[in-house]
PDB file of C-alpha atoms in Angstrom:
ATOM      1  CA  UNK R 807       9.453   4.315 -16.908  1.00 94.00           C
ATOM      2  CA  UNK R 808       6.578   2.249 -18.064  1.00 98.00           C
ATOM      3  CA  UNK R 809       3.432   2.848 -16.488  1.00 98.00           C
ATOM      4  CA  UNK R 810      -0.086   1.472 -16.814  1.00 98.00           C
ATOM      5  CA  UNK R 811      -3.247   2.414 -14.802  1.00 98.00           C
ATOM      6  CA  UNK R 812      -6.123   0.116 -14.050  1.00 97.00           C
ATOM      7  CA  UNK R 813      -9.684   0.991 -12.610  1.00 96.00           C
ATOM      8  CA  UNK R 814     -10.536   0.368  -9.174  1.00 97.00           C
ATOM      9  CA  UNK R 815     -13.422   0.706  -6.547  1.00 96.00           C
ATOM     10  CA  UNK R 816     -11.027   3.764  -5.241  1.00 95.00           C
ATOM     11  CA  UNK R 817     -10.447   5.422  -8.648  1.00 95.00           C
ATOM     12  CA  UNK R 818      -8.161   4.814 -11.201  1.00 97.00           C
ATOM     13  CA  UNK R 819      -4.576   3.756  -9.996  1.00 97.00           C
ATOM     14  CA  UNK R 820      -1.429   3.893 -11.934  1.00 98.00           C
ATOM     15  CA  UNK R 821       1.414   1.234 -11.504  1.00 98.00           C
ATOM     16  CA  UNK R 822       4.864   2.150 -12.306  1.00 98.00           C
ATOM     17  CA  UNK R 823       7.894  -0.251 -12.781  1.00 98.00           C
ATOM     18  CA  UNK R 824      11.361   0.789 -13.019  1.00 97.00           C
ATOM     19  CA  UNK R 825      14.233  -1.836 -13.716  1.00 96.00           C
ATOM     20  CA  UNK R 826      12.096  -4.865 -13.624  1.00 97.00           C
ATOM     21  CA  UNK R 827      10.359  -3.732  -9.796  1.00 98.00           C
ATOM     22  CA  UNK R 828       7.386  -1.872  -9.150  1.00 98.00           C
ATOM     23  CA  UNK R 829       8.708   1.718  -7.330  1.00 98.00           C
ATOM     24  CA  UNK R 830       5.307   3.410  -7.443  1.00 97.00           C
ATOM     25  CA  UNK R 831       1.107   3.252  -7.394  1.00 97.00           C
ATOM     26  CA  UNK R 832      -0.330   6.467  -7.591  1.00 96.00           C
ATOM     27  CA  UNK R 833      -4.397   7.536  -7.973  1.00 96.00           C
ATOM     28  CA  UNK R 834      -4.711   9.069 -11.368  1.00 94.00           C
ATOM     29  CA  UNK R 835      -4.506   7.782 -14.817  1.00 91.00           C
ATOM     30  CA  UNK R 836      -0.979   8.067 -16.827  1.00 88.00           C
ATOM     31  CA  UNK R 837       0.022   4.758 -18.204  1.00 92.00           C
ATOM     32  CA  UNK R 838      -0.867   1.813 -20.895  1.00 96.00           C
ATOM     33  CA  UNK R 839       2.356   0.290 -21.023  1.00 97.00           C
ATOM     34  CA  UNK R 840       1.818  -3.431 -21.266  1.00 95.00           C
ATOM     35  CA  UNK R 841       5.087  -5.110 -19.919  1.00 98.00           C
ATOM     36  CA  UNK R 842       4.852  -8.439 -18.431  1.00 98.00           C
ATOM     37  CA  UNK R 843       5.361  -7.182 -14.782  1.00 98.00           C
ATOM     38  CA  UNK R 844       2.864  -4.272 -15.154  1.00 98.00           C
ATOM     39  CA  UNK R 845       0.430  -7.105 -16.820  1.00 98.00           C
ATOM     40  CA  UNK R 846       0.975  -9.088 -13.338  1.00 98.00           C
ATOM     41  CA  UNK R 847       0.456  -6.256 -11.122  1.00 98.00           C
ATOM     42  CA  UNK R 848      -2.682  -5.301 -12.906  1.00 98.00           C
ATOM     43  CA  UNK R 849      -3.887  -8.905 -12.405  1.00 98.00           C
ATOM     44  CA  UNK R 850      -3.086  -9.092  -9.243  1.00 98.00           C
ATOM     45  CA  UNK R 851      -4.609  -5.739  -8.311  1.00 98.00           C
ATOM     46  CA  UNK R 852      -7.585  -6.724  -9.968  1.00 98.00           C
ATOM     47  CA  UNK R 853      -8.161  -9.872  -7.961  1.00 98.00           C
ATOM     48  CA  UNK R 854      -7.226  -8.005  -4.746  1.00 98.00           C
ATOM     49  CA  UNK R 855     -10.193  -5.302  -5.352  1.00 97.00           C
ATOM     50  CA  UNK R 856     -12.390  -8.166  -6.454  1.00 97.00           C
ATOM     51  CA  UNK R 857     -12.118 -10.140  -3.506  1.00 95.00           C
ATOM     52  CA  UNK R 858     -10.149 -13.152  -4.285  1.00 96.00           C
ATOM     53  CA  UNK R 859      -6.470 -12.191  -3.541  1.00 95.00           C
ATOM     54  CA  UNK R 860      -5.357 -10.344  -0.208  1.00 92.00           C
ATOM     55  CA  UNK R 861      -1.480 -10.972  -0.897  1.00 93.00           C
ATOM     56  CA  UNK R 862       0.692  -9.368  -3.361  1.00 98.00           C
ATOM     57  CA  UNK R 863       3.718 -11.609  -5.114  1.00 98.00           C
ATOM     58  CA  UNK R 864       5.088  -8.741  -6.757  1.00 98.00           C
ATOM     59  CA  UNK R 865       8.922  -7.652  -6.979  1.00 98.00           C
ATOM     60  CA  UNK R 866       9.288  -4.379  -5.100  1.00 98.00           C
ATOM     61  CA  UNK R 867      11.509  -1.642  -4.787  1.00 98.00           C
ATOM     62  CA  UNK R 868      11.350   1.540  -2.176  1.00 97.00           C
ATOM     63  CA  UNK R 869      13.394   3.979  -3.492  1.00 93.00           C
ATOM     64  CA  UNK R 870      14.069   6.058  -0.194  1.00 92.00           C
ATOM     65  CA  UNK R 871      16.223   6.323   2.882  1.00 95.00           C
ATOM     66  CA  UNK R 872      16.945   3.399   4.821  1.00 97.00           C
ATOM     67  CA  UNK R 873      14.375   3.846   7.382  1.00 97.00           C
ATOM     68  CA  UNK R 874      11.501   4.500   4.900  1.00 97.00           C
ATOM     69  CA  UNK R 875      12.527   0.711   3.629  1.00 97.00           C
ATOM     70  CA  UNK R 876      12.005  -0.359   7.168  1.00 98.00           C
ATOM     71  CA  UNK R 877       8.493   1.376   7.442  1.00 98.00           C
ATOM     72  CA  UNK R 878       7.587  -0.154   4.211  1.00 98.00           C
ATOM     73  CA  UNK R 879       8.881  -3.509   5.564  1.00 98.00           C
ATOM     74  CA  UNK R 880       6.964  -3.529   8.549  1.00 98.00           C
ATOM     75  CA  UNK R 881       3.704  -2.558   6.954  1.00 98.00           C
ATOM     76  CA  UNK R 882       4.389  -5.432   4.573  1.00 98.00           C
ATOM     77  CA  UNK R 883       4.347  -7.714   7.575  1.00 97.00           C
ATOM     78  CA  UNK R 884       0.763  -6.435   8.772  1.00 96.00           C
ATOM     79  CA  UNK R 885      -2.053  -9.458   8.045  1.00 95.00           C
ATOM     80  CA  UNK R 886      -4.369  -8.338   5.757  1.00 93.00           C
ATOM     81  CA  UNK R 887      -7.813  -7.627   8.006  1.00 90.00           C
ATOM     82  CA  UNK R 888      -5.391  -6.752  10.620  1.00 93.00           C
ATOM     83  CA  UNK R 889      -3.778  -3.447  11.713  1.00 94.00           C
ATOM     84  CA  UNK R 890      -0.943  -1.733  13.628  1.00 95.00           C
ATOM     85  CA  UNK R 891      -0.849   1.650  15.453  1.00 95.00           C
ATOM     86  CA  UNK R 892       2.080   4.315  14.463  1.00 96.00           C
ATOM     87  CA  UNK R 893       3.173   3.903  17.605  1.00 96.00           C
ATOM     88  CA  UNK R 894       3.927  -0.485  17.474  1.00 97.00           C
ATOM     89  CA  UNK R 895       5.923   0.315  14.747  1.00 98.00           C
ATOM     90  CA  UNK R 896       7.689   3.075  16.179  1.00 97.00           C
ATOM     91  CA  UNK R 897       8.650   0.623  19.245  1.00 97.00           C
ATOM     92  CA  UNK R 898       9.988  -1.981  16.936  1.00 97.00           C
ATOM     93  CA  UNK R 899      12.104   0.329  15.015  1.00 97.00           C
ATOM     94  CA  UNK R 900      13.679   2.678  17.908  1.00 96.00           C
ATOM     95  CA  UNK R 901      12.180   5.612  16.264  1.00 97.00           C
ATOM     96  CA  UNK R 902       9.470   8.211  17.262  1.00 96.00           C
ATOM     97  CA  UNK R 903       5.827   7.514  15.866  1.00 94.00           C
ATOM     98  CA  UNK R 904       5.724  11.225  14.228  1.00 94.00           C
ATOM     99  CA  UNK R 905       8.567   9.531  12.174  1.00 96.00           C
ATOM    100  CA  UNK R 906       6.720   6.579  11.316  1.00 97.00           C
ATOM    101  CA  UNK R 907       3.629   8.127  10.558  1.00 94.00           C
ATOM    102  CA  UNK R 908       5.645  10.734   8.095  1.00 95.00           C
ATOM    103  CA  UNK R 909       7.278   7.534   6.533  1.00 96.00           C
ATOM    104  CA  UNK R 910       3.794   5.954   5.894  1.00 95.00           C
ATOM    105  CA  UNK R 911       2.801   9.349   4.505  1.00 94.00           C
ATOM    106  CA  UNK R 912       5.417   8.828   1.938  1.00 95.00           C
ATOM    107  CA  UNK R 913       4.685   5.100   1.278  1.00 96.00           C
ATOM    108  CA  UNK R 914       5.674   5.220  -2.422  1.00 97.00           C
ATOM    109  CA  UNK R 915       3.589   1.806  -3.223  1.00 97.00           C
ATOM    110  CA  UNK R 916       0.449   1.912  -1.116  1.00 97.00           C
ATOM    111  CA  UNK R 917      -2.227  -0.714  -1.366  1.00 97.00           C
ATOM    112  CA  UNK R 918       0.584  -3.243  -2.264  1.00 98.00           C
ATOM    113  CA  UNK R 919       2.691  -1.798   0.371  1.00 97.00           C
ATOM    114  CA  UNK R 920      -0.351  -1.478   3.004  1.00 97.00           C
ATOM    115  CA  UNK R 921      -0.193   1.912   4.601  1.00 96.00           C
ATOM    116  CA  UNK R 922      -3.752   1.788   4.959  1.00 95.00           C
ATOM    117  CA  UNK R 923      -3.081  -1.138   8.039  1.00 95.00           C
ATOM    118  CA  UNK R 924      -1.711   1.747  10.056  1.00 95.00           C
ATOM    119  CA  UNK R 925      -3.628   3.427  12.639  1.00 93.00           C
ATOM    120  CA  UNK R 926      -3.381   6.410  15.004  1.00 91.00           C
ATOM    121  CA  UNK R 927      -3.551   5.389  18.858  1.00 88.00           C
ATOM    122  CA  UNK R 928      -6.745   6.867  18.909  1.00 85.00           C
ATOM    123  CA  UNK R 929      -8.381   6.352  15.473  1.00 84.00           C
ATOM    124  CA  UNK R 930      -7.406   5.789  11.960  1.00 87.00           C
ATOM    125  CA  UNK R 931      -4.819   9.134  11.485  1.00 87.00           C
ATOM    126  CA  UNK R 932      -4.410   9.877   7.737  1.00 86.00           C
ATOM    127  CA  UNK R 933      -3.777   8.946   4.490  1.00 89.00           C
ATOM    128  CA  UNK R 934      -2.084  10.084   1.676  1.00 84.00           C
ATOM    129  CA  UNK R 935      -3.690   8.138  -1.340  1.00 83.00           C
ATOM    130  CA  UNK R 936      -6.258   9.394  -3.261  1.00 86.00           C
ATOM    131  CA  UNK R 937      -9.706  10.144  -1.444  1.00 86.00           C
ATOM    132  CA  UNK R 938      -7.881  10.523   1.504  1.00 91.00           C
ATOM    133  CA  UNK R 939      -9.401   8.933   4.603  1.00 92.00           C
ATOM    134  CA  UNK R 940     -12.491   7.702   2.798  1.00 93.00           C
ATOM    135  CA  UNK R 941     -10.088   5.561   0.389  1.00 95.00           C
ATOM    136  CA  UNK R 942      -8.738   4.339   3.862  1.00 94.00           C
ATOM    137  CA  UNK R 943     -11.963   3.218   5.345  1.00 92.00           C
ATOM    138  CA  UNK R 944     -12.462   1.506   2.321  1.00 93.00           C
ATOM    139  CA  UNK R 945      -9.539  -0.254   2.207  1.00 95.00           C
ATOM    140  CA  UNK R 946     -10.102  -1.418   5.616  1.00 94.00           C
ATOM    141  CA  UNK R 947     -13.539  -2.287   5.296  1.00 92.00           C
ATOM    142  CA  UNK R 948     -12.731  -4.649   2.067  1.00 94.00           C
ATOM    143  CA  UNK R 949     -10.232  -6.633   3.901  1.00 94.00           C
ATOM    144  CA  UNK R 950     -12.540  -7.028   6.787  1.00 90.00           C
ATOM    145  CA  UNK R 951     -11.022  -4.653   9.391  1.00 85.00           C
ATOM    146  CA  UNK R 952     -14.326  -2.809   9.762  1.00 63.00           C
ATOM    147  CA  UNK R 953     -14.667  -3.990  13.156  1.00 64.00           C
ATOM    148  CA  UNK R 954     -11.562  -1.774  14.170  1.00 59.00           C
ATOM    149  CA  UNK R 955     -13.593   1.127  12.842  1.00 58.00           C
ATOM    150  CA  UNK R 956     -15.956   1.066  15.341  1.00 48.00           C
TER     151      UNK R 956
END
């Protein structure tokens, strides 16, 4: 599987491509492959981090259960600068909030699929990406959702 790493303010991100779609984003170095899709993903992520892009236009494939894919679709529908709670998504999908939280934590394509925009009812909740909750806070501030953190 081709992988390409880029440096970001939240640390190095490695993007993985499988069969013409982005299937993973992980924190840490690990790839130097230059496919057309990975080059485009790097350009879009760089534009996101420099503040000139707030949405991604990349083919994505979530390799997981139907429920995992439904949660990822719900996260993709959250506009930049806005948040939803695990409970909001749980009500929409008719599943327990804890299951939604686990699916958010299992998001294979963080940042592009914005699991950082999903909060607990009483606060930030967790974040399984590199840097943990500090990265979640950085991403929310970057998107202009900082007022929600006070």
